[in-house]
mmCIF file of C-alpha atoms and ligand atoms in Angstrom:
data_model
loop_
_atom_site.group_PDB
_atom_site.id
_atom_site.type_symbol
_atom_site.label_atom_id
_atom_site.label_comp_id
_atom_site.label_asym_id
_atom_site.label_seq_id
_atom_site.Cartn_x
_atom_site.Cartn_y
_atom_site.Cartn_z
ATOM 1 C CA MET A 2 -18.224 -19.260 -18.515
ATOM 2 C CA THR A 3 -15.208 -19.732 -16.254
ATOM 3 C CA GLU A 4 -12.879 -16.798 -16.213
ATOM 4 C CA GLN A 5 -9.392 -17.823 -17.289
ATOM 5 C CA ARG A 6 -6.930 -15.626 -15.459
ATOM 6 C CA PRO A 7 -3.356 -15.699 -16.673
ATOM 7 C CA LEU A 8 -0.935 -17.004 -14.066
ATOM 8 C CA THR A 9 0.930 -13.821 -13.240
ATOM 9 C CA GLU A 10 3.631 -13.510 -10.626
ATOM 10 C CA THR A 11 1.143 -12.111 -8.121
ATOM 11 C CA THR A 12 -1.429 -14.854 -8.506
ATOM 12 C CA ALA A 13 1.199 -17.602 -8.489
ATOM 13 C CA LYS A 14 3.006 -16.459 -5.337
ATOM 14 C CA ALA A 15 1.708 -18.101 -2.180
ATOM 15 C CA VAL A 16 1.069 -15.795 0.751
ATOM 16 C CA PRO A 17 4.277 -16.080 2.795
ATOM 17 C CA VAL A 18 3.627 -17.809 6.097
ATOM 18 C CA LEU A 19 6.247 -17.347 8.803
ATOM 19 C CA PRO A 20 7.333 -20.380 10.791
ATOM 20 C CA ASP A 21 5.754 -20.219 14.270
ATOM 21 C CA ALA A 22 3.779 -17.142 13.209
ATOM 22 C CA GLN A 23 1.411 -15.386 15.593
ATOM 23 C CA THR A 24 -0.816 -12.423 14.801
ATOM 24 C CA VAL A 25 -0.468 -9.057 16.540
ATOM 25 C CA THR A 26 -3.729 -8.088 18.284
ATOM 26 C CA GLU A 27 -2.740 -4.829 20.032
ATOM 27 C CA VAL A 28 0.155 -2.343 20.075
ATOM 28 C CA LYS A 29 0.640 0.474 22.631
ATOM 29 C CA HIS A 30 3.418 3.044 22.522
ATOM 30 C CA TYR A 31 4.509 4.670 25.780
ATOM 31 C CA THR A 32 7.559 6.764 24.916
ATOM 32 C CA ASP A 33 9.941 7.161 21.976
ATOM 33 C CA SER A 34 11.751 4.123 23.306
ATOM 34 C CA LEU A 35 9.099 1.873 24.905
ATOM 35 C CA PHE A 36 6.088 -0.064 23.614
ATOM 36 C CA SER A 37 4.032 -3.136 24.399
ATOM 37 C CA PHE A 38 2.143 -5.494 22.127
ATOM 38 C CA ARG A 39 -0.145 -8.486 22.333
ATOM 39 C CA THR A 40 -0.364 -11.469 20.003
ATOM 40 C CA THR A 41 -2.406 -14.599 19.562
ATOM 41 C CA ARG A 42 -1.154 -17.550 21.614
ATOM 42 C CA PRO A 43 0.071 -20.805 20.054
ATOM 43 C CA ALA A 44 -2.515 -23.449 20.889
ATOM 44 C CA SER A 45 0.137 -25.826 22.211
ATOM 45 C CA LEU A 46 2.096 -23.302 24.303
ATOM 46 C CA ARG A 47 2.182 -23.915 28.053
ATOM 47 C CA PHE A 48 4.448 -21.694 30.143
ATOM 48 C CA ARG A 49 4.989 -20.642 33.737
ATOM 49 C CA SER A 50 4.345 -16.992 34.620
ATOM 50 C CA GLY A 51 7.721 -15.172 34.571
ATOM 51 C CA GLU A 52 9.312 -17.220 31.752
ATOM 52 C CA PHE A 53 10.610 -15.929 28.427
ATOM 53 C CA VAL A 54 10.434 -17.070 24.794
ATOM 54 C CA MET A 55 12.276 -16.174 21.601
ATOM 55 C CA ILE A 56 10.313 -13.836 19.373
ATOM 56 C CA GLY A 57 11.140 -11.906 16.225
ATOM 57 C CA LEU A 58 10.635 -11.183 12.568
ATOM 58 C CA MET A 59 12.142 -12.329 9.290
ATOM 59 C CA GLY A 60 15.368 -10.446 8.569
ATOM 60 C CA ASP A 61 16.145 -8.674 5.304
ATOM 61 C CA PRO A 62 16.976 -10.938 2.359
ATOM 62 C CA ASP A 63 20.663 -11.792 2.019
ATOM 63 C CA PRO A 64 21.966 -9.564 -0.823
ATOM 64 C CA LYS A 65 23.755 -12.530 -2.441
ATOM 65 C CA THR A 66 21.401 -15.462 -1.963
ATOM 66 C CA GLY A 67 18.094 -13.644 -1.410
ATOM 67 C CA LYS A 68 17.458 -15.951 1.541
ATOM 68 C CA GLN A 69 15.760 -14.586 4.652
ATOM 69 C CA ARG A 70 16.604 -15.734 8.157
ATOM 70 C CA PRO A 71 14.538 -15.179 11.281
ATOM 71 C CA LEU A 72 15.802 -12.440 13.599
ATOM 72 C CA LEU A 73 15.025 -13.617 17.119
ATOM 73 C CA ARG A 74 15.561 -12.241 20.629
ATOM 74 C CA ALA A 75 14.606 -13.385 24.120
ATOM 75 C CA TYR A 76 11.506 -11.656 25.459
ATOM 76 C CA SER A 77 9.929 -12.111 28.855
ATOM 77 C CA ILE A 78 6.276 -12.998 28.550
ATOM 78 C CA ALA A 79 4.408 -10.142 30.225
ATOM 79 C CA SER A 80 1.049 -11.909 30.254
ATOM 80 C CA PRO A 81 0.156 -14.509 32.891
ATOM 81 C CA SER A 82 0.152 -18.243 32.134
ATOM 82 C CA TRP A 83 -3.663 -18.424 32.007
ATOM 83 C CA ASP A 84 -4.151 -15.580 29.489
ATOM 84 C CA GLU A 85 -5.452 -16.595 26.075
ATOM 85 C CA GLU A 86 -3.181 -14.027 24.419
ATOM 86 C CA MET A 87 0.534 -13.245 24.759
ATOM 87 C CA GLU A 88 1.853 -9.840 25.868
ATOM 88 C CA PHE A 89 5.362 -8.384 25.504
ATOM 89 C CA TYR A 90 7.001 -5.140 26.647
ATOM 90 C CA SER A 91 9.909 -3.861 24.605
ATOM 91 C CA ILE A 92 12.399 -1.103 24.110
ATOM 92 C CA LYS A 93 12.913 0.480 20.681
ATOM 93 C CA VAL A 94 16.520 0.767 19.628
ATOM 94 C CA ALA A 95 16.966 2.928 16.527
ATOM 95 C CA ASN A 96 19.698 0.722 15.088
ATOM 96 C CA GLY A 97 18.786 -2.470 16.944
ATOM 97 C CA PRO A 98 18.559 -5.318 14.400
ATOM 98 C CA LEU A 99 15.170 -6.473 15.687
ATOM 99 C CA THR A 100 13.580 -3.618 17.635
ATOM 100 C CA SER A 101 14.201 -1.073 14.839
ATOM 101 C CA LYS A 102 11.703 -3.153 12.823
ATOM 102 C CA LEU A 103 9.551 -4.547 15.614
ATOM 103 C CA GLN A 104 8.588 -1.077 16.835
ATOM 104 C CA HIS A 105 6.636 -0.564 13.585
ATOM 105 C CA ILE A 106 4.395 -3.642 13.922
ATOM 106 C CA LYS A 107 0.664 -3.082 13.601
ATOM 107 C CA VAL A 108 -2.453 -5.050 14.499
ATOM 108 C CA GLY A 109 -2.819 -7.900 11.994
ATOM 109 C CA ASP A 110 0.946 -8.225 11.357
ATOM 110 C CA GLN A 111 2.716 -11.482 12.068
ATOM 111 C CA VAL A 112 5.597 -12.101 14.465
ATOM 112 C CA ILE A 113 7.589 -15.259 14.999
ATOM 113 C CA LEU A 114 7.108 -16.817 18.447
ATOM 114 C CA LYS A 115 9.106 -19.933 19.275
ATOM 115 C CA PRO A 116 6.958 -21.985 21.660
ATOM 116 C CA LYS A 117 9.830 -23.016 23.960
ATOM 117 C CA PRO A 118 9.468 -21.111 27.242
ATOM 118 C CA VAL A 119 12.382 -21.018 29.721
ATOM 119 C CA GLY A 120 13.507 -18.941 32.691
ATOM 120 C CA THR A 121 14.306 -18.681 36.363
ATOM 121 C CA LEU A 122 11.840 -15.993 37.480
ATOM 122 C CA VAL A 123 9.278 -18.639 38.339
ATOM 123 C CA HIS A 124 7.565 -19.656 41.542
ATOM 124 C CA ASP A 125 9.081 -23.137 41.272
ATOM 125 C CA ALA A 126 12.531 -21.623 41.909
ATOM 126 C CA VAL A 127 11.594 -19.607 45.008
ATOM 127 C CA LEU A 128 10.456 -20.820 48.405
ATOM 128 C CA PRO A 129 7.183 -19.472 49.768
ATOM 129 C CA GLY A 130 7.526 -16.740 52.405
ATOM 130 C CA LYS A 131 5.877 -13.751 54.003
ATOM 131 C CA ARG A 132 7.033 -11.036 51.642
ATOM 132 C CA MET A 133 8.041 -11.141 47.974
ATOM 133 C CA TYR A 134 10.136 -8.337 46.499
ATOM 134 C CA PHE A 135 9.973 -7.856 42.743
ATOM 135 C CA PHE A 136 12.964 -5.631 41.810
ATOM 136 C CA ALA A 137 12.860 -4.235 38.247
ATOM 137 C CA THR A 138 14.594 -1.587 36.199
ATOM 138 C CA GLY A 139 13.465 -0.412 32.757
ATOM 139 C CA THR A 140 11.883 -3.182 30.638
ATOM 140 C CA GLY A 141 12.786 -5.600 33.410
ATOM 141 C CA PHE A 142 9.244 -4.942 34.568
ATOM 142 C CA ALA A 143 7.920 -7.388 31.921
ATOM 143 C CA PRO A 144 8.118 -10.716 33.811
ATOM 144 C CA PHE A 145 6.506 -9.036 36.805
ATOM 145 C CA ALA A 146 3.597 -7.911 34.632
ATOM 146 C CA SER A 147 3.056 -11.647 34.238
ATOM 147 C CA LEU A 148 3.684 -12.581 37.887
ATOM 148 C CA LEU A 149 1.480 -9.767 39.247
ATOM 149 C CA ARG A 150 -1.413 -11.390 37.355
ATOM 150 C CA GLU A 151 -0.527 -14.914 38.484
ATOM 151 C CA PRO A 152 -2.734 -16.389 41.249
ATOM 152 C CA GLN A 153 0.184 -18.299 42.836
ATOM 153 C CA THR A 154 1.930 -15.019 43.678
ATOM 154 C CA TYR A 155 -0.884 -14.243 46.109
ATOM 155 C CA GLU A 156 -1.109 -17.814 47.394
ATOM 156 C CA ASP A 157 2.608 -17.994 48.274
ATOM 157 C CA TYR A 158 3.062 -14.510 49.815
ATOM 158 C CA ASP A 159 1.161 -12.134 52.119
ATOM 159 C CA GLU A 160 2.761 -9.045 50.655
ATOM 160 C CA ILE A 161 4.259 -8.215 47.238
ATOM 161 C CA ILE A 162 6.605 -5.247 47.000
ATOM 162 C CA MET A 163 7.037 -4.131 43.392
ATOM 163 C CA THR A 164 9.923 -1.734 42.926
ATOM 164 C CA HIS A 165 10.530 -0.218 39.507
ATOM 165 C CA THR A 166 13.388 2.171 38.813
ATOM 166 C CA CYS A 167 13.638 4.103 35.546
ATOM 167 C CA ARG A 168 15.569 7.090 34.373
ATOM 168 C CA GLU A 169 12.448 9.158 33.583
ATOM 169 C CA VAL A 170 8.857 9.345 34.822
ATOM 170 C CA ALA A 171 7.240 8.391 31.473
ATOM 171 C CA GLU A 172 9.153 5.098 31.534
ATOM 172 C CA LEU A 173 7.123 4.046 34.572
ATOM 173 C CA THR A 174 3.797 4.288 32.672
ATOM 174 C CA TYR A 175 3.453 0.671 31.520
ATOM 175 C CA GLY A 176 3.987 -0.673 35.041
ATOM 176 C CA ARG A 177 1.925 1.996 36.755
ATOM 177 C CA ASP A 178 -1.032 1.466 34.376
ATOM 178 C CA LEU A 179 -0.808 -2.281 34.790
ATOM 179 C CA ILE A 180 -0.907 -2.104 38.592
ATOM 180 C CA GLU A 181 -3.687 0.498 38.542
ATOM 181 C CA GLY A 182 -5.645 -1.729 36.140
ATOM 182 C CA LEU A 183 -5.527 -4.691 38.536
ATOM 183 C CA LYS A 184 -7.919 -2.923 40.894
ATOM 184 C CA SER A 185 -10.776 -2.706 38.438
ATOM 185 C CA ASP A 186 -10.095 -5.897 36.481
ATOM 186 C CA GLU A 187 -13.170 -8.015 37.129
ATOM 187 C CA LEU A 188 -11.713 -11.187 35.642
ATOM 188 C CA LEU A 189 -8.534 -10.967 37.753
ATOM 189 C CA ASN A 190 -10.489 -10.210 40.920
ATOM 190 C CA GLU A 191 -12.569 -13.287 40.169
ATOM 191 C CA VAL A 192 -9.685 -15.561 39.136
ATOM 192 C CA ILE A 193 -7.215 -14.514 41.857
ATOM 193 C CA GLY A 194 -9.605 -13.394 44.593
ATOM 194 C CA GLU A 195 -11.524 -10.188 45.288
ATOM 195 C CA GLY A 196 -9.153 -7.399 46.416
ATOM 196 C CA PHE A 197 -5.990 -9.463 45.755
ATOM 197 C CA TRP A 198 -4.258 -6.258 44.626
ATOM 198 C CA LYS A 199 -4.291 -4.903 48.188
ATOM 199 C CA LYS A 200 -1.293 -7.172 48.852
ATOM 200 C CA ILE A 201 0.814 -5.129 46.411
ATOM 201 C CA LYS A 202 3.018 -2.257 47.543
ATOM 202 C CA TYR A 203 4.179 -0.367 44.467
ATOM 203 C CA TYR A 204 7.448 1.571 44.827
ATOM 204 C CA PRO A 205 8.394 3.466 41.640
ATOM 205 C CA THR A 206 11.575 5.550 41.599
ATOM 206 C CA THR A 207 13.359 7.671 38.998
ATOM 207 C CA THR A 208 17.008 8.575 38.741
ATOM 208 C CA ARG A 209 17.262 11.325 36.118
ATOM 209 C CA GLU A 210 13.955 13.177 36.256
ATOM 210 C CA GLU A 211 12.233 14.713 39.258
ATOM 211 C CA SER A 212 9.519 12.490 40.779
ATOM 212 C CA PRO A 213 8.070 11.903 44.273
ATOM 213 C CA LYS A 214 10.704 9.222 44.961
ATOM 214 C CA MET A 215 14.135 9.521 43.483
ATOM 215 C CA GLY A 216 17.193 7.276 43.563
ATOM 216 C CA ARG A 217 18.477 3.888 42.567
ATOM 217 C CA ILE A 218 16.724 1.112 44.460
ATOM 218 C CA THR A 219 20.128 -0.248 45.478
ATOM 219 C CA THR A 220 20.877 3.045 47.265
ATOM 220 C CA LEU A 221 17.433 3.067 48.857
ATOM 221 C CA ILE A 222 18.011 -0.463 50.179
ATOM 222 C CA GLU A 223 21.453 0.398 51.511
ATOM 223 C CA ASN A 224 20.342 3.552 53.311
ATOM 224 C CA GLY A 225 17.157 1.890 54.587
ATOM 225 C CA GLU A 226 14.786 4.351 52.919
ATOM 226 C CA LEU A 227 12.876 1.619 51.072
ATOM 227 C CA PHE A 228 11.997 -0.167 54.312
ATOM 228 C CA ALA A 229 11.219 3.057 56.210
ATOM 229 C CA ASP A 230 8.969 4.309 53.395
ATOM 230 C CA LEU A 231 7.030 1.042 53.265
ATOM 231 C CA GLY A 232 6.975 0.418 57.001
ATOM 232 C CA VAL A 233 8.547 -3.032 56.696
ATOM 233 C CA PRO A 234 11.575 -4.527 58.454
ATOM 234 C CA ALA A 235 14.969 -4.803 56.726
ATOM 235 C CA LEU A 236 15.579 -7.835 54.465
ATOM 236 C CA ASP A 237 15.441 -11.097 56.401
ATOM 237 C CA PRO A 238 15.945 -14.587 54.923
ATOM 238 C CA ALA A 239 13.355 -16.004 57.330
ATOM 239 C CA THR A 240 10.524 -13.980 55.807
ATOM 240 C CA ASP A 241 11.660 -12.291 52.602
ATOM 241 C CA ARG A 242 12.014 -13.528 49.017
ATOM 242 C CA ALA A 243 13.022 -11.667 45.863
ATOM 243 C CA MET A 244 12.929 -11.832 42.093
ATOM 244 C CA VAL A 245 15.199 -9.489 40.148
ATOM 245 C CA CYS A 246 15.113 -8.359 36.505
ATOM 246 C CA GLY A 247 17.180 -5.550 35.038
ATOM 247 C CA SER A 248 20.519 -4.807 33.420
ATOM 248 C CA LEU A 249 23.497 -7.025 34.189
ATOM 249 C CA ALA A 250 25.080 -4.386 36.437
ATOM 250 C CA PHE A 251 21.821 -3.889 38.306
ATOM 251 C CA ASN A 252 21.333 -7.620 38.798
ATOM 252 C CA LEU A 253 24.838 -8.027 40.201
ATOM 253 C CA ASP A 254 24.432 -5.110 42.601
ATOM 254 C CA ILE A 255 21.073 -6.358 43.904
ATOM 255 C CA LYS A 256 22.405 -9.911 44.181
ATOM 256 C CA ALA A 257 25.249 -8.659 46.392
ATOM 257 C CA LEU A 258 22.791 -6.815 48.647
ATOM 258 C CA LEU A 259 20.474 -9.832 48.914
ATOM 259 C CA GLU A 260 23.372 -12.147 49.733
ATOM 260 C CA LYS A 261 24.675 -9.681 52.300
ATOM 261 C CA ALA A 262 21.241 -9.887 53.971
ATOM 262 C CA GLY A 263 21.584 -13.692 54.082
ATOM 263 C CA LEU A 264 19.317 -14.687 51.177
ATOM 264 C CA ASN A 265 20.441 -17.568 48.925
ATOM 265 C CA GLU A 266 19.940 -17.773 45.181
ATOM 266 C CA GLY A 267 17.490 -20.418 43.974
ATOM 267 C CA ALA A 268 17.053 -22.331 40.745
ATOM 268 C CA ASN A 269 14.405 -24.472 39.089
ATOM 269 C CA SER A 270 16.175 -27.580 40.406
ATOM 270 C CA GLU A 271 16.612 -26.186 43.914
ATOM 271 C CA PRO A 272 14.343 -23.373 45.095
ATOM 272 C CA GLY A 273 15.942 -20.653 47.202
ATOM 273 C CA GLU A 274 15.229 -17.220 48.560
ATOM 274 C CA PHE A 275 15.827 -15.167 45.411
ATOM 275 C CA VAL A 276 16.199 -15.533 41.637
ATOM 276 C CA ILE A 277 17.638 -13.268 38.955
ATOM 277 C CA GLU A 278 17.213 -12.775 35.227
ATOM 278 C CA LYS A 279 18.687 -10.283 32.786
ATOM 279 C CA ALA A 280 16.185 -8.046 31.007
ATOM 280 C CA PHE A 281 16.065 -8.033 27.235
ATOM 281 C CA VAL A 282 18.409 -5.296 26.017
ATOM 282 C CA GLY A 283 18.091 -4.672 22.354
HETATM 283 P P1 A2P B 316 20.910 5.593 36.668
HETATM 284 O O1 A2P B 316 20.114 6.611 35.915
HETATM 285 O O2 A2P B 316 21.488 6.116 37.930
HETATM 286 O O3 A2P B 316 21.930 4.887 35.798
HETATM 287 P P2 A2P B 316 19.394 1.630 32.277
HETATM 288 O O4 A2P B 316 18.437 2.243 31.290
HETATM 289 O O5 A2P B 316 20.769 2.162 32.194
HETATM 290 O O6 A2P B 316 19.326 0.130 32.295
HETATM 291 O O7 A2P B 316 18.857 2.066 33.688
HETATM 292 C C1 A2P B 316 17.533 1.889 34.113
HETATM 293 C C2 A2P B 316 17.414 2.356 35.543
HETATM 294 O O8 A2P B 316 18.182 1.470 36.369
HETATM 295 C C3 A2P B 316 17.994 3.736 35.730
HETATM 296 O O9 A2P B 316 17.165 4.441 36.622
HETATM 297 C C4 A2P B 316 19.355 3.473 36.316
HETATM 298 O O10 A2P B 316 19.844 4.476 37.174
HETATM 299 C C5 A2P B 316 19.114 2.217 37.116
HETATM 300 N N1 A2P B 316 20.344 1.422 37.233
HETATM 301 C C6 A2P B 316 21.227 1.115 36.245
HETATM 302 N N2 A2P B 316 22.235 0.376 36.702
HETATM 303 C C7 A2P B 316 22.012 0.207 38.020
HETATM 304 C C8 A2P B 316 22.715 -0.458 39.060
HETATM 305 N N3 A2P B 316 23.876 -1.098 38.820
HETATM 306 N N4 A2P B 316 22.196 -0.418 40.297
HETATM 307 C C9 A2P B 316 21.048 0.227 40.544
HETATM 308 N N5 A2P B 316 20.329 0.875 39.614
HETATM 309 C C10 A2P B 316 20.806 0.883 38.372
#
């Protein structure tokens, strides 16, 4: 006998499927204000390491109409272009429209991911050279998490200097773990080349909590400490390239220093000696 179940509201309602939905596969919390997460990757999505996409969640229903609209923000893709999953690194803002909700996502939840990658922190926009500087503050580390796992980074440059400035030591964890992990990552050593990570010089600094190296990177460039510490010559447009990702003020200050050293800004249409992008802020 076939069971006749009455059509209740629960049985009648289709499972809501988000447009451009991807499933969360991993969430890691670093501090009260920083976390990273991984999701499935849209089958059709092709992107260049260093680009960003719009991601988000459905917003609360409109009190009048009951309609829900997607709440989207730009996020740098922290995973490299060849990875079968997507990775993102985010701040948590208590009253931020998106991150106040996004920080609670769990494995198996869905997020919206618009498969339209864009951005200027890409190899196409920078000329090859001897030395590549990646300058990041805060969550501006994200695109470099992608580029540090991108084979072309090691093909185009002999040396990669990764500077990361945060207010406090714990805010360096995501970047520090990522760089440390490169050494023992068998797949990356196979894909990029055994010992590729030896080309990286990691230079973490803090500004508001005691750590081995303190100070804004802009100050450390101006007073020459960065170059003295690393044993490299001062910035030179003949050999040096840079990619920059941080707050607007940070980006402008670094841009001024790079231009003072004779480096020219590049773009997708015309590669140059440095490129800049604003980090996601809330
Ligand atoms: P500071 O603590 O001296 O402001 P924020 O969270 O405000 O974006 O800052 C992240 C890190 O970037 C902090 O260590 C901060 O230093 C540093 N920073 C902020 N603005 C600039 C800037 N204009 N130039 C250099 N470093 C900056």
